[in-house]
Amino acid sequence: MMLATVVLLAITMLSPHATLPRRVFDWFFVLDITQSMNVRDYTLDGKSISRLEFSKRAMREALRDLPCGSTVALGMFTERGTQNIVRPLEVCAHFSSLDQTIDHMDWRMAWAADSFITHGVFSAVDLTAKLGPDTRLAFFTDAHQAPPANPDYLPQFEGKIGEVEGVLVGTGKEELSRIPKLDEHDNIIGYWELEEVMRFATFGIMTSKSVAEMESDMEVEESGVHNRNAPHGRNPAEDTKANLSGLDEKTLKHLAEVTGLNYERLNSLHGFARDATATTMASWRSGKTDLRPWFALPALLLILAFFMPPRFFDFVQQHLRFKKK
């Protein structure tokens, strides 16, 4: 037994590998970095934690569970679009780089303050398709819209439903919370007030209907400026809770239905890791497989057997004879 153990350990030290077919996962993790994600409505280890931080930890947890051979790309969303910041990298060879990049994703990286979530999801789906046919999308967001959306001017999904698989991950609680202002150390120094945020839906793209209205309605208000020319259009509906934020599940479920993605609510750190390694999200391909565990484990069992007392083997032998009878 000891001779066999030495042989097995010697083979293990040579780091044997083989090219074998195996189940792997290809993901594009996208994180919403708009300011509503700073709302601290999660609790972890007895402390309040922001949607942004909780999402990052869930992503890092999934990264640890993905098997070697899997790839992960990273992206961020703000304003109207999703930007790919890290091209697909193999998770084992580049684990440290991916983990640290996720950890350093920050709300300060936002290139604009607006949050048009429908545009962001559609652009993320388009980017995912370009990363590879087996790449899945995981989009972390609370779906907070800022400024409020005008349903007449929302974009239409132009892709093929279900062509890109993945999940929209809803973050935060549905209950509305105040959106905090943070200093350079992420300490809360105040909260956004209603007067400080855009509370009217932007007018959007001009349509034939709006042109007809402009041609037929030449009345001018006493101020000399007609409401139709205002950024928010004629007779705007005011959002009196524009400075508050809660998980908008209705919007995310609608976007999931339109695009063919799944919708899951982020309730625990391990919840997304289970979704990320689900069989339905896997792909099979040949890859370099480490064979060391296949030699090291038998060597460990032989060492344990070598030091077992003789009566243990007598007991096993008697038990096997009893079973035969």
mmCIF file of C-alpha atoms in Angstrom:
data_model
loop_
_atom_site.group_PDB
_atom_site.id
_atom_site.type_symbol
_atom_site.label_atom_id
_atom_site.label_comp_id
_atom_site.label_asym_id
_atom_site.label_seq_id
_atom_site.Cartn_x
_atom_site.Cartn_y
_atom_site.Cartn_z
ATOM 1 C CA MET A 1 0.000 0.000 0.000
ATOM 2 C CA MET A 2 2.792 2.405 0.826
ATOM 3 C CA LEU A 3 4.522 1.647 -2.481
ATOM 4 C CA ALA A 4 1.291 2.339 -4.358
ATOM 5 C CA THR A 5 0.889 5.566 -2.363
ATOM 6 C CA VAL A 6 4.382 6.749 -3.318
ATOM 7 C CA VAL A 7 3.690 6.014 -7.004
ATOM 8 C CA LEU A 8 0.353 7.875 -6.930
ATOM 9 C CA LEU A 9 1.853 10.901 -5.160
ATOM 10 C CA ALA A 10 4.753 10.984 -7.609
ATOM 11 C CA ILE A 11 2.286 11.099 -10.504
ATOM 12 C CA THR A 12 0.374 13.858 -8.715
ATOM 13 C CA MET A 13 3.529 15.937 -8.389
ATOM 14 C CA LEU A 14 3.909 15.834 -12.192
ATOM 15 C CA SER A 15 0.608 17.801 -12.525
ATOM 16 C CA PRO A 16 -1.038 15.445 -15.030
ATOM 17 C CA HIS A 17 -3.691 16.987 -17.300
ATOM 18 C CA ALA A 18 -5.951 15.667 -20.035
ATOM 19 C CA THR A 19 -8.289 17.179 -22.587
ATOM 20 C CA LEU A 20 -11.770 15.994 -21.665
ATOM 21 C CA PRO A 21 -15.321 17.190 -22.364
ATOM 22 C CA ARG A 22 -16.850 18.934 -19.370
ATOM 23 C CA ARG A 23 -19.642 21.238 -18.293
ATOM 24 C CA VAL A 24 -18.655 24.918 -18.194
ATOM 25 C CA PHE A 25 -20.398 28.289 -17.948
ATOM 26 C CA ASP A 26 -19.890 31.538 -19.845
ATOM 27 C CA TRP A 27 -21.293 34.657 -18.151
ATOM 28 C CA PHE A 28 -21.469 38.389 -18.705
ATOM 29 C CA PHE A 29 -21.971 40.016 -15.289
ATOM 30 C CA VAL A 30 -23.434 43.533 -15.565
ATOM 31 C CA LEU A 31 -23.756 45.783 -12.513
ATOM 32 C CA ASP A 32 -26.035 48.809 -12.248
ATOM 33 C CA ILE A 33 -23.845 51.545 -10.688
ATOM 34 C CA THR A 34 -26.442 54.334 -10.564
ATOM 35 C CA GLN A 35 -26.982 56.114 -7.236
ATOM 36 C CA SER A 36 -30.174 54.276 -6.288
ATOM 37 C CA MET A 37 -27.984 51.184 -5.854
ATOM 38 C CA ASN A 38 -26.439 52.944 -2.830
ATOM 39 C CA VAL A 39 -29.666 52.463 -0.867
ATOM 40 C CA ARG A 40 -28.837 50.318 2.150
ATOM 41 C CA ASP A 41 -31.806 47.982 2.409
ATOM 42 C CA TYR A 42 -29.876 44.710 2.797
ATOM 43 C CA THR A 43 -28.603 43.318 6.090
ATOM 44 C CA LEU A 44 -25.443 41.222 6.328
ATOM 45 C CA ASP A 45 -23.863 40.079 9.602
ATOM 46 C CA GLY A 46 -26.124 42.461 11.494
ATOM 47 C CA LYS A 47 -25.075 45.512 9.463
ATOM 48 C CA SER A 48 -26.882 47.470 6.745
ATOM 49 C CA ILE A 49 -25.338 47.055 3.319
ATOM 50 C CA SER A 50 -26.100 48.727 -0.005
ATOM 51 C CA ARG A 51 -27.642 47.047 -3.023
ATOM 52 C CA LEU A 52 -24.421 47.741 -4.907
ATOM 53 C CA GLU A 53 -22.184 46.067 -2.321
ATOM 54 C CA PHE A 54 -24.521 43.109 -1.846
ATOM 55 C CA SER A 55 -24.641 42.551 -5.620
ATOM 56 C CA LYS A 56 -20.850 42.642 -5.845
ATOM 57 C CA ARG A 57 -20.525 40.048 -3.100
ATOM 58 C CA ALA A 58 -23.059 37.808 -4.843
ATOM 59 C CA MET A 59 -21.069 38.083 -8.076
ATOM 60 C CA ARG A 60 -17.840 37.194 -6.281
ATOM 61 C CA GLU A 61 -19.538 34.236 -4.599
ATOM 62 C CA ALA A 62 -20.657 32.929 -7.993
ATOM 63 C CA LEU A 63 -17.158 33.442 -9.367
ATOM 64 C CA ARG A 64 -15.806 31.027 -6.732
ATOM 65 C CA ASP A 65 -18.368 28.360 -7.640
ATOM 66 C CA LEU A 66 -17.803 28.373 -11.395
ATOM 67 C CA PRO A 67 -15.701 25.394 -12.555
ATOM 68 C CA CYS A 68 -12.403 25.809 -14.364
ATOM 69 C CA GLY A 69 -12.885 26.324 -18.069
ATOM 70 C CA SER A 70 -15.763 28.751 -17.478
ATOM 71 C CA THR A 71 -15.413 32.362 -18.585
ATOM 72 C CA VAL A 72 -16.695 35.638 -17.137
ATOM 73 C CA ALA A 73 -16.928 39.080 -18.723
ATOM 74 C CA LEU A 74 -17.770 42.191 -16.709
ATOM 75 C CA GLY A 75 -19.833 45.256 -17.520
ATOM 76 C CA MET A 76 -21.445 48.293 -15.888
ATOM 77 C CA PHE A 77 -24.667 50.142 -16.575
ATOM 78 C CA THR A 78 -25.561 53.806 -16.159
ATOM 79 C CA GLU A 79 -27.568 56.361 -18.154
ATOM 80 C CA ARG A 80 -28.716 54.679 -21.404
ATOM 81 C CA GLY A 81 -26.168 51.964 -22.002
ATOM 82 C CA THR A 82 -24.132 49.050 -20.763
ATOM 83 C CA GLN A 83 -20.356 49.122 -21.208
ATOM 84 C CA ASN A 84 -18.181 46.011 -21.352
ATOM 85 C CA ILE A 85 -15.134 46.684 -19.137
ATOM 86 C CA VAL A 86 -13.548 43.197 -19.091
ATOM 87 C CA ARG A 87 -13.591 40.772 -21.999
ATOM 88 C CA PRO A 88 -14.332 37.076 -21.247
ATOM 89 C CA LEU A 89 -11.590 35.564 -19.068
ATOM 90 C CA GLU A 90 -11.142 31.993 -17.839
ATOM 91 C CA VAL A 91 -12.127 31.952 -14.165
ATOM 92 C CA CYS A 92 -9.320 29.824 -12.730
ATOM 93 C CA ALA A 93 -6.399 31.394 -14.586
ATOM 94 C CA HIS A 94 -7.724 34.926 -14.006
ATOM 95 C CA PHE A 95 -9.652 34.528 -10.754
ATOM 96 C CA SER A 96 -7.705 37.178 -8.841
ATOM 97 C CA SER A 97 -8.084 39.788 -11.588
ATOM 98 C CA LEU A 98 -11.818 39.173 -11.970
ATOM 99 C CA ASP A 99 -12.405 39.144 -8.217
ATOM 100 C CA GLN A 100 -10.527 42.391 -7.635
ATOM 101 C CA THR A 101 -12.209 44.117 -10.569
ATOM 102 C CA ILE A 102 -15.654 43.268 -9.186
ATOM 103 C CA ASP A 103 -14.585 44.448 -5.741
ATOM 104 C CA HIS A 104 -13.487 47.826 -7.141
ATOM 105 C CA MET A 105 -16.647 48.511 -9.160
ATOM 106 C CA ASP A 106 -17.996 51.755 -7.754
ATOM 107 C CA TRP A 107 -20.878 54.200 -8.176
ATOM 108 C CA ARG A 108 -18.308 56.958 -8.855
ATOM 109 C CA MET A 109 -17.504 55.270 -12.175
ATOM 110 C CA ALA A 110 -20.878 56.352 -13.567
ATOM 111 C CA TRP A 111 -20.383 58.561 -16.629
ATOM 112 C CA ALA A 112 -23.863 60.129 -16.225
ATOM 113 C CA ALA A 113 -26.459 60.438 -13.461
ATOM 114 C CA ASP A 114 -29.503 59.224 -15.428
ATOM 115 C CA SER A 115 -30.833 55.665 -15.380
ATOM 116 C CA PHE A 116 -32.863 54.511 -18.386
ATOM 117 C CA ILE A 117 -33.167 50.864 -17.392
ATOM 118 C CA THR A 118 -34.948 49.625 -20.537
ATOM 119 C CA HIS A 119 -32.192 51.005 -22.743
ATOM 120 C CA GLY A 120 -29.586 49.458 -20.441
ATOM 121 C CA VAL A 121 -31.052 45.956 -20.520
ATOM 122 C CA PHE A 122 -31.506 45.986 -24.300
ATOM 123 C CA SER A 123 -27.924 47.169 -24.859
ATOM 124 C CA ALA A 124 -26.652 44.497 -22.436
ATOM 125 C CA VAL A 125 -28.480 41.788 -24.394
ATOM 126 C CA ASP A 126 -26.927 43.095 -27.606
ATOM 127 C CA LEU A 127 -23.428 43.085 -26.064
ATOM 128 C CA THR A 128 -23.913 39.568 -24.698
ATOM 129 C CA ALA A 129 -24.731 38.217 -28.149
ATOM 130 C CA LYS A 130 -21.485 39.692 -29.460
ATOM 131 C CA LEU A 131 -19.412 38.009 -26.724
ATOM 132 C CA GLY A 132 -20.269 34.524 -27.955
ATOM 133 C CA PRO A 133 -23.216 32.223 -28.701
ATOM 134 C CA ASP A 134 -22.966 30.456 -25.334
ATOM 135 C CA THR A 135 -22.559 33.592 -23.205
ATOM 136 C CA ARG A 136 -25.307 34.195 -20.622
ATOM 137 C CA LEU A 137 -26.293 37.571 -19.187
ATOM 138 C CA ALA A 138 -26.654 38.397 -15.491
ATOM 139 C CA PHE A 139 -27.869 41.981 -15.010
ATOM 140 C CA PHE A 140 -27.956 43.267 -11.411
ATOM 141 C CA THR A 141 -30.313 46.229 -10.929
ATOM 142 C CA ASP A 142 -33.139 47.661 -8.853
ATOM 143 C CA ALA A 143 -34.736 48.981 -12.094
ATOM 144 C CA HIS A 144 -34.972 52.491 -10.657
ATOM 145 C CA GLN A 145 -35.784 54.911 -13.479
ATOM 146 C CA ALA A 146 -34.303 58.410 -13.311
ATOM 147 C CA PRO A 147 -35.751 60.608 -14.665
ATOM 148 C CA PRO A 148 -39.197 58.921 -14.725
ATOM 149 C CA ALA A 149 -39.932 57.062 -17.951
ATOM 150 C CA ASN A 150 -42.454 58.229 -20.504
ATOM 151 C CA PRO A 151 -44.101 54.981 -21.740
ATOM 152 C CA ASP A 152 -44.781 56.567 -25.139
ATOM 153 C CA TYR A 153 -41.061 56.819 -25.873
ATOM 154 C CA LEU A 154 -39.618 53.598 -24.510
ATOM 155 C CA PRO A 155 -37.467 51.646 -26.996
ATOM 156 C CA GLN A 156 -38.718 48.417 -28.554
ATOM 157 C CA PHE A 157 -36.707 45.216 -28.283
ATOM 158 C CA GLU A 158 -35.358 44.439 -31.745
ATOM 159 C CA GLY A 159 -33.584 41.169 -30.946
ATOM 160 C CA LYS A 160 -34.897 37.624 -31.072
ATOM 161 C CA ILE A 161 -36.706 36.618 -27.871
ATOM 162 C CA GLY A 162 -34.730 33.962 -25.992
ATOM 163 C CA GLU A 163 -31.697 34.116 -28.272
ATOM 164 C CA VAL A 164 -29.643 35.381 -25.322
ATOM 165 C CA GLU A 165 -30.217 33.418 -22.136
ATOM 166 C CA GLY A 166 -29.596 34.647 -18.634
ATOM 167 C CA VAL A 167 -31.198 36.341 -15.684
ATOM 168 C CA LEU A 168 -32.269 39.794 -14.568
ATOM 169 C CA VAL A 169 -31.323 39.957 -10.892
ATOM 170 C CA GLY A 170 -33.592 42.253 -8.890
ATOM 171 C CA THR A 171 -31.803 43.959 -5.991
ATOM 172 C CA GLY A 172 -33.197 45.612 -2.880
ATOM 173 C CA LYS A 173 -36.623 45.687 -1.262
ATOM 174 C CA GLU A 174 -39.858 46.793 -2.867
ATOM 175 C CA GLU A 175 -40.472 49.266 -0.064
ATOM 176 C CA LEU A 176 -39.398 52.772 -1.064
ATOM 177 C CA SER A 177 -36.299 54.179 0.660
ATOM 178 C CA ARG A 178 -34.490 57.497 0.510
ATOM 179 C CA ILE A 179 -31.517 57.638 -1.844
ATOM 180 C CA PRO A 180 -28.390 58.657 0.090
ATOM 181 C CA LYS A 181 -25.655 61.123 -0.768
ATOM 182 C CA LEU A 182 -22.203 59.732 -0.054
ATOM 183 C CA ASP A 183 -18.820 61.309 0.618
ATOM 184 C CA GLU A 184 -15.473 60.034 -0.682
ATOM 185 C CA HIS A 185 -15.429 57.360 2.055
ATOM 186 C CA ASP A 186 -18.982 56.158 1.298
ATOM 187 C CA ASN A 187 -20.354 57.742 4.468
ATOM 188 C CA ILE A 188 -23.918 59.029 4.205
ATOM 189 C CA ILE A 189 -23.903 62.819 4.380
ATOM 190 C CA GLY A 190 -27.528 63.413 3.438
ATOM 191 C CA TYR A 191 -30.366 62.279 1.202
ATOM 192 C CA TRP A 192 -31.676 63.483 -2.145
ATOM 193 C CA GLU A 193 -34.746 65.695 -1.800
ATOM 194 C CA LEU A 194 -37.600 65.833 -4.295
ATOM 195 C CA GLU A 195 -36.617 69.332 -5.431
ATOM 196 C CA GLU A 196 -33.103 68.101 -6.292
ATOM 197 C CA VAL A 197 -34.083 65.350 -8.740
ATOM 198 C CA MET A 198 -35.834 65.254 -12.104
ATOM 199 C CA ARG A 199 -39.440 64.377 -11.308
ATOM 200 C CA PHE A 200 -40.972 64.718 -14.786
ATOM 201 C CA ALA A 201 -40.641 62.229 -17.625
ATOM 202 C CA THR A 202 -38.417 63.569 -20.386
ATOM 203 C CA PHE A 203 -40.170 64.332 -23.647
ATOM 204 C CA GLY A 204 -38.102 61.952 -25.739
ATOM 205 C CA ILE A 205 -38.109 61.529 -29.510
ATOM 206 C CA MET A 206 -40.494 63.589 -31.625
ATOM 207 C CA THR A 207 -43.320 61.588 -33.219
ATOM 208 C CA SER A 208 -45.849 62.323 -35.945
ATOM 209 C CA LYS A 209 -48.441 62.893 -33.256
ATOM 210 C CA SER A 210 -46.341 65.564 -31.556
ATOM 211 C CA VAL A 211 -45.672 67.254 -34.899
ATOM 212 C CA ALA A 212 -49.394 67.413 -35.643
ATOM 213 C CA GLU A 213 -50.032 68.882 -32.239
ATOM 214 C CA MET A 214 -47.395 71.545 -32.823
ATOM 215 C CA GLU A 215 -48.904 72.467 -36.181
ATOM 216 C CA SER A 216 -52.479 72.602 -34.904
ATOM 217 C CA ASP A 217 -51.860 74.219 -31.565
ATOM 218 C CA MET A 218 -50.227 77.635 -31.884
ATOM 219 C CA GLU A 219 -51.358 78.980 -28.525
ATOM 220 C CA VAL A 220 -48.647 80.508 -26.394
ATOM 221 C CA GLU A 221 -48.759 80.786 -22.630
ATOM 222 C CA GLU A 222 -48.440 84.121 -20.912
ATOM 223 C CA SER A 223 -44.784 83.390 -20.238
ATOM 224 C CA GLY A 224 -44.204 83.148 -23.977
ATOM 225 C CA VAL A 225 -43.137 79.467 -23.823
ATOM 226 C CA HIS A 226 -45.513 76.625 -24.630
ATOM 227 C CA ASN A 227 -45.423 73.484 -22.499
ATOM 228 C CA ARG A 228 -45.032 71.379 -25.637
ATOM 229 C CA ASN A 229 -41.499 72.764 -25.998
ATOM 230 C CA ALA A 230 -40.467 71.975 -22.426
ATOM 231 C CA PRO A 231 -38.096 69.050 -21.870
ATOM 232 C CA HIS A 232 -40.890 67.070 -20.252
ATOM 233 C CA GLY A 233 -43.521 67.844 -22.908
ATOM 234 C CA ARG A 234 -47.100 69.043 -22.593
ATOM 235 C CA ASN A 235 -49.040 68.548 -19.341
ATOM 236 C CA PRO A 236 -46.404 66.366 -17.657
ATOM 237 C CA ALA A 237 -47.268 63.940 -14.889
ATOM 238 C CA GLU A 238 -45.164 64.640 -11.835
ATOM 239 C CA ASP A 239 -43.555 61.794 -9.917
ATOM 240 C CA THR A 240 -43.852 62.892 -6.301
ATOM 241 C CA LYS A 241 -41.631 60.008 -5.158
ATOM 242 C CA ALA A 242 -38.789 60.476 -7.629
ATOM 243 C CA ASN A 243 -36.284 60.862 -4.770
ATOM 244 C CA LEU A 244 -37.232 57.466 -3.326
ATOM 245 C CA SER A 245 -36.214 54.062 -4.620
ATOM 246 C CA GLY A 246 -37.468 50.511 -4.297
ATOM 247 C CA LEU A 247 -37.115 47.329 -6.334
ATOM 248 C CA ASP A 248 -39.321 47.665 -9.430
ATOM 249 C CA GLU A 249 -40.198 44.022 -9.994
ATOM 250 C CA LYS A 250 -42.988 44.865 -12.422
ATOM 251 C CA THR A 251 -40.557 46.485 -14.867
ATOM 252 C CA LEU A 252 -37.968 43.706 -14.540
ATOM 253 C CA LYS A 253 -40.553 40.958 -15.079
ATOM 254 C CA HIS A 254 -41.798 42.798 -18.152
ATOM 255 C CA LEU A 255 -38.255 43.151 -19.529
ATOM 256 C CA ALA A 256 -37.616 39.465 -18.808
ATOM 257 C CA GLU A 257 -40.724 38.525 -20.775
ATOM 258 C CA VAL A 258 -39.818 40.816 -23.670
ATOM 259 C CA THR A 259 -36.221 39.564 -23.985
ATOM 260 C CA GLY A 260 -36.656 35.925 -22.979
ATOM 261 C CA LEU A 261 -34.466 36.250 -19.903
ATOM 262 C CA ASN A 262 -35.360 34.880 -16.480
ATOM 263 C CA TYR A 263 -36.087 37.069 -13.493
ATOM 264 C CA GLU A 264 -34.763 36.268 -10.024
ATOM 265 C CA ARG A 265 -34.769 38.331 -6.877
ATOM 266 C CA LEU A 266 -31.456 38.600 -5.018
ATOM 267 C CA ASN A 267 -32.333 37.431 -1.520
ATOM 268 C CA SER A 268 -29.065 35.776 -0.508
ATOM 269 C CA LEU A 269 -25.406 35.732 -1.532
ATOM 270 C CA HIS A 270 -25.562 32.052 -2.488
ATOM 271 C CA GLY A 271 -28.830 32.376 -4.404
ATOM 272 C CA PHE A 272 -27.248 33.834 -7.512
ATOM 273 C CA ALA A 273 -24.351 31.336 -7.347
ATOM 274 C CA ARG A 274 -26.910 28.526 -7.635
ATOM 275 C CA ASP A 275 -28.501 30.229 -10.635
ATOM 276 C CA ALA A 276 -25.111 30.820 -12.267
ATOM 277 C CA THR A 277 -24.184 27.125 -12.035
ATOM 278 C CA ALA A 278 -27.607 25.724 -12.950
ATOM 279 C CA THR A 279 -27.576 22.903 -15.501
ATOM 280 C CA THR A 280 -29.755 24.913 -17.878
ATOM 281 C CA MET A 281 -27.032 27.586 -18.114
ATOM 282 C CA ALA A 282 -24.192 25.146 -18.853
ATOM 283 C CA SER A 283 -22.333 24.388 -22.066
ATOM 284 C CA TRP A 284 -20.262 21.316 -22.914
ATOM 285 C CA ARG A 285 -16.853 21.623 -24.507
ATOM 286 C CA SER A 286 -13.460 19.972 -24.362
ATOM 287 C CA GLY A 287 -10.911 21.577 -22.128
ATOM 288 C CA LYS A 288 -7.745 21.013 -20.174
ATOM 289 C CA THR A 289 -8.725 19.057 -17.056
ATOM 290 C CA ASP A 290 -6.532 18.722 -13.964
ATOM 291 C CA LEU A 291 -6.132 15.021 -13.066
ATOM 292 C CA ARG A 292 -4.268 15.527 -9.772
ATOM 293 C CA PRO A 293 -7.348 14.906 -7.574
ATOM 294 C CA TRP A 294 -7.856 11.515 -9.278
ATOM 295 C CA PHE A 295 -4.420 10.390 -8.091
ATOM 296 C CA ALA A 296 -4.214 12.263 -4.786
ATOM 297 C CA LEU A 297 -7.507 10.927 -3.380
ATOM 298 C CA PRO A 298 -6.616 7.208 -3.819
ATOM 299 C CA ALA A 299 -3.214 7.948 -2.270
ATOM 300 C CA LEU A 300 -4.924 9.484 0.776
ATOM 301 C CA LEU A 301 -7.229 6.465 1.143
ATOM 302 C CA LEU A 302 -4.257 4.086 0.961
ATOM 303 C CA ILE A 303 -2.410 6.024 3.672
ATOM 304 C CA LEU A 304 -5.488 5.861 5.924
ATOM 305 C CA ALA A 305 -5.858 2.135 5.236
ATOM 306 C CA PHE A 306 -2.189 1.522 6.069
ATOM 307 C CA PHE A 307 -2.595 2.941 9.574
ATOM 308 C CA MET A 308 -5.907 1.240 10.320
ATOM 309 C CA PRO A 309 -5.739 -1.457 13.043
ATOM 310 C CA PRO A 310 -6.118 -5.096 11.851
ATOM 311 C CA ARG A 311 -9.427 -5.507 13.710
ATOM 312 C CA PHE A 312 -10.965 -2.857 11.418
ATOM 313 C CA PHE A 313 -10.358 -5.096 8.390
ATOM 314 C CA ASP A 314 -11.638 -8.126 10.318
ATOM 315 C CA PHE A 315 -14.832 -6.203 11.012
ATOM 316 C CA VAL A 316 -15.209 -5.251 7.366
ATOM 317 C CA GLN A 317 -14.607 -8.837 6.250
ATOM 318 C CA GLN A 318 -17.195 -10.210 8.681
ATOM 319 C CA HIS A 319 -19.692 -7.578 7.588
ATOM 320 C CA LEU A 320 -19.251 -8.545 3.938
ATOM 321 C CA ARG A 321 -19.674 -12.268 4.734
ATOM 322 C CA PHE A 322 -22.854 -11.505 6.664
ATOM 323 C CA LYS A 323 -24.228 -9.629 3.680
ATOM 324 C CA LYS A 324 -23.507 -12.545 1.341
ATOM 325 C CA LYS A 325 -25.423 -14.883 3.606
#
